[in-house]
Amino acid sequence: MDIQHDLFGAALAPIVDDPITEPALLPLAAPCGFRNRKNAPCQRLAYRPLRCDGKHLTSNGRPLLHCVMECFNGPSAEDLAVQLEKAIG
Ligand SMILES: [Zn+2]
């Protein structure tokens, strides 16, 4: 049988504030937004920061990256994996 502890008998441990860590905001690619025209995950070719007057542009706190137009128009990452699988085996 469990003993019910009351809160007034023993001193409680001091409350320690846990540091709140902000989750890292994932970048967003322009123009693809990491989705190709079929709304499938794109090849994620974005790597250069999108800048205007030397300032790195963001969208709702997310850094914007350049993605090549072929990424948006081209096959998705899954399509490339299937093509690679066919080519190898
Ligand atoms: Zn892309």
mmCIF file of N, CA, C and O and ligand atoms in Angstrom:
data_model
loop_
_atom_site.group_PDB
_atom_site.id
_atom_site.type_symbol
_atom_site.label_atom_id
_atom_site.label_comp_id
_atom_site.label_asym_id
_atom_site.label_seq_id
_atom_site.Cartn_x
_atom_site.Cartn_y
_atom_site.Cartn_z
ATOM 1 N N MET A 1 0.842 -1.189 0.000
ATOM 2 C CA MET A 1 0.000 0.000 0.000
ATOM 3 C C MET A 1 0.877 1.239 0.000
ATOM 4 O O MET A 1 1.837 1.348 0.731
ATOM 5 N N ASP A 2 0.563 2.151 -0.878
ATOM 6 C CA ASP A 2 1.347 3.377 -0.981
ATOM 7 C C ASP A 2 1.005 4.325 0.154
ATOM 8 O O ASP A 2 -0.138 4.395 0.602
ATOM 9 N N ILE A 3 2.024 5.001 0.597
ATOM 10 C CA ILE A 3 1.833 6.027 1.614
ATOM 11 C C ILE A 3 1.636 7.350 0.913
ATOM 12 O O ILE A 3 2.395 7.707 0.023
ATOM 13 N N GLN A 4 0.590 8.022 1.328
ATOM 14 C CA GLN A 4 0.347 9.324 0.703
ATOM 15 C C GLN A 4 1.217 10.375 1.377
ATOM 16 O O GLN A 4 1.176 10.552 2.578
ATOM 17 N N HIS A 5 2.028 11.043 0.593
ATOM 18 C CA HIS A 5 2.896 12.090 1.127
ATOM 19 C C HIS A 5 2.165 13.423 1.057
ATOM 20 O O HIS A 5 1.507 13.714 0.079
ATOM 21 N N ASP A 6 2.287 14.192 2.116
ATOM 22 C CA ASP A 6 1.721 15.532 2.009
ATOM 23 C C ASP A 6 2.825 16.507 1.644
ATOM 24 O O ASP A 6 4.015 16.239 1.790
ATOM 25 N N LEU A 7 2.416 17.620 1.143
ATOM 26 C CA LEU A 7 3.385 18.591 0.647
ATOM 27 C C LEU A 7 3.992 19.439 1.753
ATOM 28 O O LEU A 7 4.882 20.239 1.513
ATOM 29 N N PHE A 8 3.490 19.287 3.005
ATOM 30 C CA PHE A 8 3.967 20.169 4.065
ATOM 31 C C PHE A 8 4.998 19.500 4.956
ATOM 32 O O PHE A 8 5.621 20.146 5.775
ATOM 33 N N GLY A 9 5.208 18.200 4.812
ATOM 34 C CA GLY A 9 6.117 17.484 5.685
ATOM 35 C C GLY A 9 7.572 17.722 5.357
ATOM 36 O O GLY A 9 8.377 18.048 6.224
ATOM 37 N N ALA A 10 7.920 17.567 4.149
ATOM 38 C CA ALA A 10 9.324 17.694 3.763
ATOM 39 C C ALA A 10 9.495 18.897 2.861
ATOM 40 O O ALA A 10 8.580 19.294 2.139
ATOM 41 N N ALA A 11 10.683 19.454 2.950
ATOM 42 C CA ALA A 11 10.965 20.608 2.087
ATOM 43 C C ALA A 11 11.052 20.134 0.641
ATOM 44 O O ALA A 11 11.647 19.094 0.346
ATOM 45 N N LEU A 12 10.431 20.896 -0.215
ATOM 46 C CA LEU A 12 10.472 20.549 -1.626
ATOM 47 C C LEU A 12 11.779 21.027 -2.237
ATOM 48 O O LEU A 12 12.380 21.998 -1.783
ATOM 49 N N ALA A 13 12.187 20.314 -3.219
ATOM 50 C CA ALA A 13 13.397 20.726 -3.933
ATOM 51 C C ALA A 13 13.132 22.062 -4.616
ATOM 52 O O ALA A 13 12.010 22.321 -5.061
ATOM 53 N N PRO A 14 14.143 22.927 -4.628
ATOM 54 C CA PRO A 14 13.931 24.215 -5.303
ATOM 55 C C PRO A 14 13.639 24.017 -6.784
ATOM 56 O O PRO A 14 14.135 23.089 -7.411
ATOM 57 N N ILE A 15 12.786 24.898 -7.266
ATOM 58 C CA ILE A 15 12.425 24.828 -8.681
ATOM 59 C C ILE A 15 13.560 25.431 -9.507
ATOM 60 O O ILE A 15 14.014 26.541 -9.240
ATOM 61 N N VAL A 16 14.016 24.647 -10.416
ATOM 62 C CA VAL A 16 15.094 25.111 -11.301
ATOM 63 C C VAL A 16 14.483 25.365 -12.667
ATOM 64 O O VAL A 16 13.809 24.503 -13.228
ATOM 65 N N ASP A 17 14.687 26.560 -13.154
ATOM 66 C CA ASP A 17 14.174 26.886 -14.483
ATOM 67 C C ASP A 17 14.985 26.167 -15.539
ATOM 68 O O ASP A 17 16.209 26.238 -15.555
ATOM 69 N N ASP A 18 14.281 25.450 -16.385
ATOM 70 C CA ASP A 18 14.949 24.830 -17.520
ATOM 71 C C ASP A 18 15.128 25.887 -18.599
ATOM 72 O O ASP A 18 14.199 26.642 -18.875
ATOM 73 N N PRO A 19 16.286 25.927 -19.156
ATOM 74 C CA PRO A 19 16.456 26.905 -20.249
ATOM 75 C C PRO A 19 15.578 26.507 -21.435
ATOM 76 O O PRO A 19 15.505 25.343 -21.810
ATOM 77 N N ILE A 20 14.865 27.479 -21.951
ATOM 78 C CA ILE A 20 14.000 27.226 -23.102
ATOM 79 C C ILE A 20 14.830 27.434 -24.361
ATOM 80 O O ILE A 20 15.382 28.510 -24.577
ATOM 81 N N THR A 21 14.920 26.390 -25.105
ATOM 82 C CA THR A 21 15.693 26.496 -26.347
ATOM 83 C C THR A 21 14.718 26.593 -27.513
ATOM 84 O O THR A 21 13.774 25.817 -27.616
ATOM 85 N N GLU A 22 14.952 27.566 -28.330
ATOM 86 C CA GLU A 22 14.127 27.747 -29.521
ATOM 87 C C GLU A 22 14.494 26.674 -30.545
ATOM 88 O O GLU A 22 15.668 26.407 -30.765
ATOM 89 N N PRO A 23 13.501 26.042 -31.158
ATOM 90 C CA PRO A 23 13.840 25.085 -32.209
ATOM 91 C C PRO A 23 14.442 25.806 -33.401
ATOM 92 O O PRO A 23 14.050 26.930 -33.717
ATOM 93 N N ALA A 24 15.404 25.157 -34.008
ATOM 94 C CA ALA A 24 16.051 25.767 -35.167
ATOM 95 C C ALA A 24 15.034 25.881 -36.297
ATOM 96 O O ALA A 24 14.305 24.931 -36.580
ATOM 97 N N LEU A 25 14.964 27.051 -36.882
ATOM 98 C CA LEU A 25 14.031 27.258 -37.979
ATOM 99 C C LEU A 25 14.668 26.760 -39.264
ATOM 100 O O LEU A 25 15.787 27.142 -39.599
ATOM 101 N N LEU A 26 13.970 25.892 -39.946
ATOM 102 C CA LEU A 26 14.489 25.328 -41.176
ATOM 103 C C LEU A 26 14.441 26.378 -42.274
ATOM 104 O O LEU A 26 13.506 27.180 -42.331
ATOM 105 N N PRO A 27 15.434 26.365 -43.137
ATOM 106 C CA PRO A 27 15.416 27.337 -44.235
ATOM 107 C C PRO A 27 14.303 27.021 -45.218
ATOM 108 O O PRO A 27 13.744 25.919 -45.230
ATOM 109 N N LEU A 28 13.956 28.029 -46.002
ATOM 110 C CA LEU A 28 12.946 27.891 -47.039
ATOM 111 C C LEU A 28 13.605 28.264 -48.352
ATOM 112 O O LEU A 28 14.317 29.259 -48.430
ATOM 113 N N ALA A 29 13.408 27.447 -49.371
ATOM 114 C CA ALA A 29 14.055 27.695 -50.654
ATOM 115 C C ALA A 29 13.131 28.466 -51.566
ATOM 116 O O ALA A 29 11.924 28.257 -51.569
ATOM 117 N N ALA A 30 13.714 29.356 -52.341
ATOM 118 C CA ALA A 30 12.971 30.073 -53.369
ATOM 119 C C ALA A 30 13.553 29.672 -54.717
ATOM 120 O O ALA A 30 14.758 29.633 -54.852
ATOM 121 N N PRO A 31 12.773 29.337 -55.717
ATOM 122 C CA PRO A 31 11.319 29.399 -55.744
ATOM 123 C C PRO A 31 10.630 28.109 -55.293
ATOM 124 O O PRO A 31 9.409 28.078 -55.207
ATOM 125 N N CYS A 32 11.376 27.038 -55.024
ATOM 126 C CA CYS A 32 10.706 25.749 -54.872
ATOM 127 C C CYS A 32 10.060 25.558 -53.507
ATOM 128 O O CYS A 32 9.101 24.825 -53.391
ATOM 129 N N GLY A 33 10.599 26.164 -52.458
ATOM 130 C CA GLY A 33 10.070 25.911 -51.129
ATOM 131 C C GLY A 33 10.279 24.473 -50.709
ATOM 132 O O GLY A 33 9.565 23.959 -49.871
ATOM 133 N N PHE A 34 11.269 23.821 -51.324
ATOM 134 C CA PHE A 34 11.613 22.422 -51.078
ATOM 135 C C PHE A 34 10.533 21.456 -51.537
ATOM 136 O O PHE A 34 10.478 20.302 -51.139
ATOM 137 N N ARG A 35 9.629 21.912 -52.390
ATOM 138 C CA ARG A 35 8.639 21.042 -53.032
ATOM 139 C C ARG A 35 8.688 21.340 -54.522
ATOM 140 O O ARG A 35 8.750 22.506 -54.915
ATOM 141 N N ASN A 36 8.666 20.331 -55.356
ATOM 142 C CA ASN A 36 8.695 20.590 -56.791
ATOM 143 C C ASN A 36 7.278 20.862 -57.295
ATOM 144 O O ASN A 36 6.321 20.936 -56.524
ATOM 145 N N ARG A 37 7.144 20.991 -58.611
ATOM 146 C CA ARG A 37 5.843 21.378 -59.172
ATOM 147 C C ARG A 37 4.792 20.292 -58.989
ATOM 148 O O ARG A 37 3.609 20.550 -59.137
ATOM 149 N N LYS A 38 5.223 19.052 -58.700
ATOM 150 C CA LYS A 38 4.275 17.975 -58.405
ATOM 151 C C LYS A 38 3.982 17.898 -56.906
ATOM 152 O O LYS A 38 3.377 16.948 -56.441
ATOM 153 N N ASN A 39 4.456 18.879 -56.172
ATOM 154 C CA ASN A 39 4.312 18.958 -54.718
ATOM 155 C C ASN A 39 4.948 17.765 -54.020
ATOM 156 O O ASN A 39 4.509 17.332 -52.963
ATOM 157 N N ALA A 40 5.997 17.226 -54.623
ATOM 158 C CA ALA A 40 6.791 16.170 -54.006
ATOM 159 C C ALA A 40 8.089 16.801 -53.500
ATOM 160 O O ALA A 40 8.501 17.848 -53.996
ATOM 161 N N PRO A 41 8.721 16.191 -52.493
ATOM 162 C CA PRO A 41 9.978 16.772 -51.999
ATOM 163 C C PRO A 41 10.987 16.931 -53.138
ATOM 164 O O PRO A 41 11.231 15.995 -53.882
ATOM 165 N N CYS A 42 11.508 18.115 -53.283
ATOM 166 C CA CYS A 42 12.412 18.400 -54.398
ATOM 167 C C CYS A 42 13.797 17.857 -54.097
ATOM 168 O O CYS A 42 14.029 17.201 -53.088
ATOM 169 N N GLN A 43 14.722 18.156 -54.983
ATOM 170 C CA GLN A 43 16.086 17.650 -54.841
ATOM 171 C C GLN A 43 16.900 18.447 -53.836
ATOM 172 O O GLN A 43 18.051 18.108 -53.569
ATOM 173 N N ARG A 44 16.319 19.511 -53.310
ATOM 174 C CA ARG A 44 16.973 20.361 -52.304
ATOM 175 C C ARG A 44 18.338 20.841 -52.790
ATOM 176 O O ARG A 44 19.365 20.600 -52.163
ATOM 177 N N LEU A 45 18.300 21.500 -53.923
ATOM 178 C CA LEU A 45 19.527 22.042 -54.486
ATOM 179 C C LEU A 45 19.846 23.436 -53.946
ATOM 180 O O LEU A 45 20.852 24.034 -54.335
ATOM 181 N N ALA A 46 18.997 23.953 -53.079
ATOM 182 C CA ALA A 46 19.222 25.294 -52.537
ATOM 183 C C ALA A 46 20.396 25.289 -51.576
ATOM 184 O O ALA A 46 20.499 24.412 -50.722
ATOM 185 N N TYR A 47 21.269 26.268 -51.730
ATOM 186 C CA TYR A 47 22.383 26.357 -50.783
ATOM 187 C C TYR A 47 22.851 27.792 -50.572
ATOM 188 O O TYR A 47 23.406 28.118 -49.539
ATOM 189 N N ARG A 48 22.602 28.686 -51.567
ATOM 190 C CA ARG A 48 23.085 30.057 -51.414
ATOM 191 C C ARG A 48 22.032 30.906 -50.721
ATOM 192 O O ARG A 48 20.846 30.825 -51.044
ATOM 193 N N PRO A 49 22.421 31.748 -49.764
ATOM 194 C CA PRO A 49 21.454 32.630 -49.113
ATOM 195 C C PRO A 49 20.875 33.630 -50.102
ATOM 196 O O PRO A 49 21.568 34.110 -50.986
ATOM 197 N N LEU A 50 19.603 33.899 -49.963
ATOM 198 C CA LEU A 50 18.917 34.886 -50.798
ATOM 199 C C LEU A 50 19.148 36.256 -50.166
ATOM 200 O O LEU A 50 18.817 36.472 -49.008
ATOM 201 N N ARG A 51 19.741 37.157 -50.934
ATOM 202 C CA ARG A 51 20.114 38.465 -50.386
ATOM 203 C C ARG A 51 19.471 39.589 -51.187
ATOM 204 O O ARG A 51 19.225 39.457 -52.371
ATOM 205 N N CYS A 52 19.212 40.678 -50.507
ATOM 206 C CA CYS A 52 18.740 41.900 -51.150
ATOM 207 C C CYS A 52 19.497 43.050 -50.499
ATOM 208 O O CYS A 52 19.448 43.205 -49.270
ATOM 209 N N ASP A 53 20.232 43.813 -51.297
ATOM 210 C CA ASP A 53 21.069 44.903 -50.788
ATOM 211 C C ASP A 53 22.023 44.394 -49.704
ATOM 212 O O ASP A 53 22.262 45.069 -48.700
ATOM 213 N N GLY A 54 22.547 43.200 -49.907
ATOM 214 C CA GLY A 54 23.517 42.640 -48.965
ATOM 215 C C GLY A 54 22.897 42.046 -47.715
ATOM 216 O O GLY A 54 23.600 41.470 -46.889
ATOM 217 N N LYS A 55 21.574 42.183 -47.561
ATOM 218 C CA LYS A 55 20.917 41.667 -46.353
ATOM 219 C C LYS A 55 20.312 40.305 -46.653
ATOM 220 O O LYS A 55 19.639 40.127 -47.677
ATOM 221 N N HIS A 56 20.546 39.335 -45.764
ATOM 222 C CA HIS A 56 20.009 37.999 -45.937
ATOM 223 C C HIS A 56 18.510 38.027 -45.660
ATOM 224 O O HIS A 56 18.081 38.391 -44.571
ATOM 225 N N LEU A 57 17.727 37.623 -46.655
ATOM 226 C CA LEU A 57 16.267 37.682 -46.527
ATOM 227 C C LEU A 57 15.749 36.491 -45.730
ATOM 228 O O LEU A 57 16.295 35.391 -45.802
ATOM 229 N N THR A 58 14.672 36.722 -44.985
ATOM 230 C CA THR A 58 14.023 35.683 -44.207
ATOM 231 C C THR A 58 12.521 35.746 -44.442
ATOM 232 O O THR A 58 11.995 36.742 -44.930
ATOM 233 N N SER A 59 11.838 34.651 -44.122
ATOM 234 C CA SER A 59 10.388 34.607 -44.172
ATOM 235 C C SER A 59 9.898 34.034 -42.858
ATOM 236 O O SER A 59 10.165 32.879 -42.533
ATOM 237 N N ASN A 60 9.244 34.860 -42.063
ATOM 238 C CA ASN A 60 8.782 34.454 -40.727
ATOM 239 C C ASN A 60 9.919 33.854 -39.918
ATOM 240 O O ASN A 60 9.750 32.857 -39.228
ATOM 241 N N GLY A 61 11.093 34.463 -40.014
ATOM 242 C CA GLY A 61 12.249 34.017 -39.253
ATOM 243 C C GLY A 61 13.032 32.900 -39.907
ATOM 244 O O GLY A 61 14.087 32.526 -39.412
ATOM 245 N N ARG A 62 12.506 32.350 -41.003
ATOM 246 C CA ARG A 62 13.209 31.262 -41.681
ATOM 247 C C ARG A 62 14.115 31.849 -42.748
ATOM 248 O O ARG A 62 13.658 32.631 -43.574
ATOM 249 N N PRO A 63 15.391 31.464 -42.751
ATOM 250 C CA PRO A 63 16.284 31.977 -43.791
ATOM 251 C C PRO A 63 15.855 31.497 -45.170
ATOM 252 O O PRO A 63 15.416 30.349 -45.329
ATOM 253 N N LEU A 64 15.942 32.376 -46.141
ATOM 254 C CA LEU A 64 15.585 32.027 -47.520
ATOM 255 C C LEU A 64 16.850 31.676 -48.290
ATOM 256 O O LEU A 64 17.875 32.340 -48.161
ATOM 257 N N LEU A 65 16.766 30.623 -49.070
ATOM 258 C CA LEU A 65 17.892 30.160 -49.873
ATOM 259 C C LEU A 65 17.500 30.171 -51.341
ATOM 260 O O LEU A 65 16.336 30.010 -51.682
ATOM 261 N N HIS A 66 18.504 30.351 -52.202
ATOM 262 C CA HIS A 66 18.296 30.227 -53.640
ATOM 263 C C HIS A 66 18.177 28.757 -53.996
ATOM 264 O O HIS A 66 18.945 27.927 -53.531
ATOM 265 N N CYS A 67 17.230 28.416 -54.827
ATOM 266 C CA CYS A 67 17.168 27.077 -55.391
ATOM 267 C C CYS A 67 17.112 27.261 -56.904
ATOM 268 O O CYS A 67 16.513 28.206 -57.404
ATOM 269 N N VAL A 68 17.745 26.375 -57.626
ATOM 270 C CA VAL A 68 17.753 26.505 -59.078
ATOM 271 C C VAL A 68 16.384 26.121 -59.615
ATOM 272 O O VAL A 68 15.664 25.312 -59.029
ATOM 273 N N MET A 69 16.006 26.716 -60.744
ATOM 274 C CA MET A 69 14.680 26.466 -61.318
ATOM 275 C C MET A 69 14.522 25.000 -61.707
ATOM 276 O O MET A 69 13.409 24.463 -61.646
ATOM 277 N N GLU A 70 15.627 24.350 -62.080
ATOM 278 C CA GLU A 70 15.548 22.929 -62.438
ATOM 279 C C GLU A 70 15.066 22.092 -61.256
ATOM 280 O O GLU A 70 14.488 21.021 -61.446
ATOM 281 N N CYS A 71 15.315 22.572 -60.070
ATOM 282 C CA CYS A 71 14.863 21.841 -58.884
ATOM 283 C C CYS A 71 13.336 21.821 -58.832
ATOM 284 O O CYS A 71 12.728 20.800 -58.533
ATOM 285 N N PHE A 72 12.723 22.958 -59.170
ATOM 286 C CA PHE A 72 11.268 23.044 -59.153
ATOM 287 C C PHE A 72 10.666 22.286 -60.329
ATOM 288 O O PHE A 72 9.674 21.576 -60.184
ATOM 289 N N ASN A 73 11.281 22.412 -61.503
ATOM 290 C CA ASN A 73 10.739 21.794 -62.715
ATOM 291 C C ASN A 73 11.139 20.339 -62.876
ATOM 292 O O ASN A 73 10.506 19.601 -63.624
ATOM 293 N N GLY A 74 12.196 19.933 -62.210
ATOM 294 C CA GLY A 74 12.760 18.612 -62.453
ATOM 295 C C GLY A 74 12.134 17.523 -61.613
ATOM 296 O O GLY A 74 11.115 17.715 -60.951
ATOM 297 N N PRO A 75 12.749 16.346 -61.671
ATOM 298 C CA PRO A 75 12.231 15.204 -60.903
ATOM 299 C C PRO A 75 12.426 15.431 -59.409
ATOM 300 O O PRO A 75 13.279 16.203 -58.987
ATOM 301 N N SER A 76 11.620 14.730 -58.618
ATOM 302 C CA SER A 76 11.730 14.849 -57.174
ATOM 303 C C SER A 76 12.880 13.977 -56.675
ATOM 304 O O SER A 76 13.460 13.187 -57.423
ATOM 305 N N ALA A 77 13.211 14.103 -55.422
ATOM 306 C CA ALA A 77 14.273 13.297 -54.825
ATOM 307 C C ALA A 77 13.917 11.820 -54.915
ATOM 308 O O ALA A 77 14.787 10.977 -55.157
ATOM 309 N N GLU A 78 12.615 11.487 -54.736
ATOM 310 C CA GLU A 78 12.203 10.078 -54.829
ATOM 311 C C GLU A 78 12.335 9.574 -56.258
ATOM 312 O O GLU A 78 12.754 8.433 -56.477
ATOM 313 N N ASP A 79 11.966 10.408 -57.249
ATOM 314 C CA ASP A 79 12.107 10.002 -58.650
ATOM 315 C C ASP A 79 13.562 9.673 -58.958
ATOM 316 O O ASP A 79 13.860 8.677 -59.627
ATOM 317 N N LEU A 80 14.468 10.516 -58.478
ATOM 318 C CA LEU A 80 15.886 10.280 -58.735
ATOM 319 C C LEU A 80 16.356 8.994 -58.069
ATOM 320 O O LEU A 80 17.158 8.255 -58.634
ATOM 321 N N ALA A 81 15.860 8.702 -56.870
ATOM 322 C CA ALA A 81 16.250 7.472 -56.183
ATOM 323 C C ALA A 81 15.781 6.259 -56.964
ATOM 324 O O ALA A 81 16.514 5.271 -57.080
ATOM 325 N N VAL A 82 14.557 6.316 -57.516
ATOM 326 C CA VAL A 82 14.033 5.199 -58.301
ATOM 327 C C VAL A 82 14.850 5.035 -59.571
ATOM 328 O O VAL A 82 15.234 3.917 -59.937
ATOM 329 N N GLN A 83 15.161 6.171 -60.237
ATOM 330 C CA GLN A 83 15.969 6.097 -61.461
ATOM 331 C C GLN A 83 17.349 5.525 -61.175
ATOM 332 O O GLN A 83 17.873 4.710 -61.938
ATOM 333 N N LEU A 84 17.935 5.925 -60.050
ATOM 334 C CA LEU A 84 19.260 5.418 -59.679
ATOM 335 C C LEU A 84 19.193 3.919 -59.398
ATOM 336 O O LEU A 84 20.079 3.154 -59.809
ATOM 337 N N GLU A 85 18.125 3.504 -58.711
ATOM 338 C CA GLU A 85 17.962 2.071 -58.401
ATOM 339 C C GLU A 85 17.857 1.253 -59.684
ATOM 340 O O GLU A 85 18.460 0.181 -59.798
ATOM 341 N N LYS A 86 17.102 1.764 -60.660
ATOM 342 C CA LYS A 86 16.970 1.059 -61.942
ATOM 343 C C LYS A 86 18.297 1.006 -62.673
ATOM 344 O O LYS A 86 18.622 0.001 -63.322
ATOM 345 N N ALA A 87 19.063 2.086 -62.625
ATOM 346 C CA ALA A 87 20.332 2.154 -63.349
ATOM 347 C C ALA A 87 21.367 1.201 -62.737
ATOM 348 O O ALA A 87 22.135 0.576 -63.459
ATOM 349 N N ILE A 88 21.352 1.080 -61.427
ATOM 350 C CA ILE A 88 22.358 0.243 -60.744
ATOM 351 C C ILE A 88 21.976 -1.232 -60.832
ATOM 352 O O ILE A 88 22.802 -2.068 -61.172
ATOM 353 N N GLY A 89 20.742 -1.527 -60.489
ATOM 354 C CA GLY A 89 20.401 -2.944 -60.426
ATOM 355 C C GLY A 89 19.284 -3.209 -61.325
ATOM 356 O O GLY A 89 18.758 -4.086 -61.746
HETATM 357 ZN ZN ZN B 1 14.332 22.838 -54.582
#
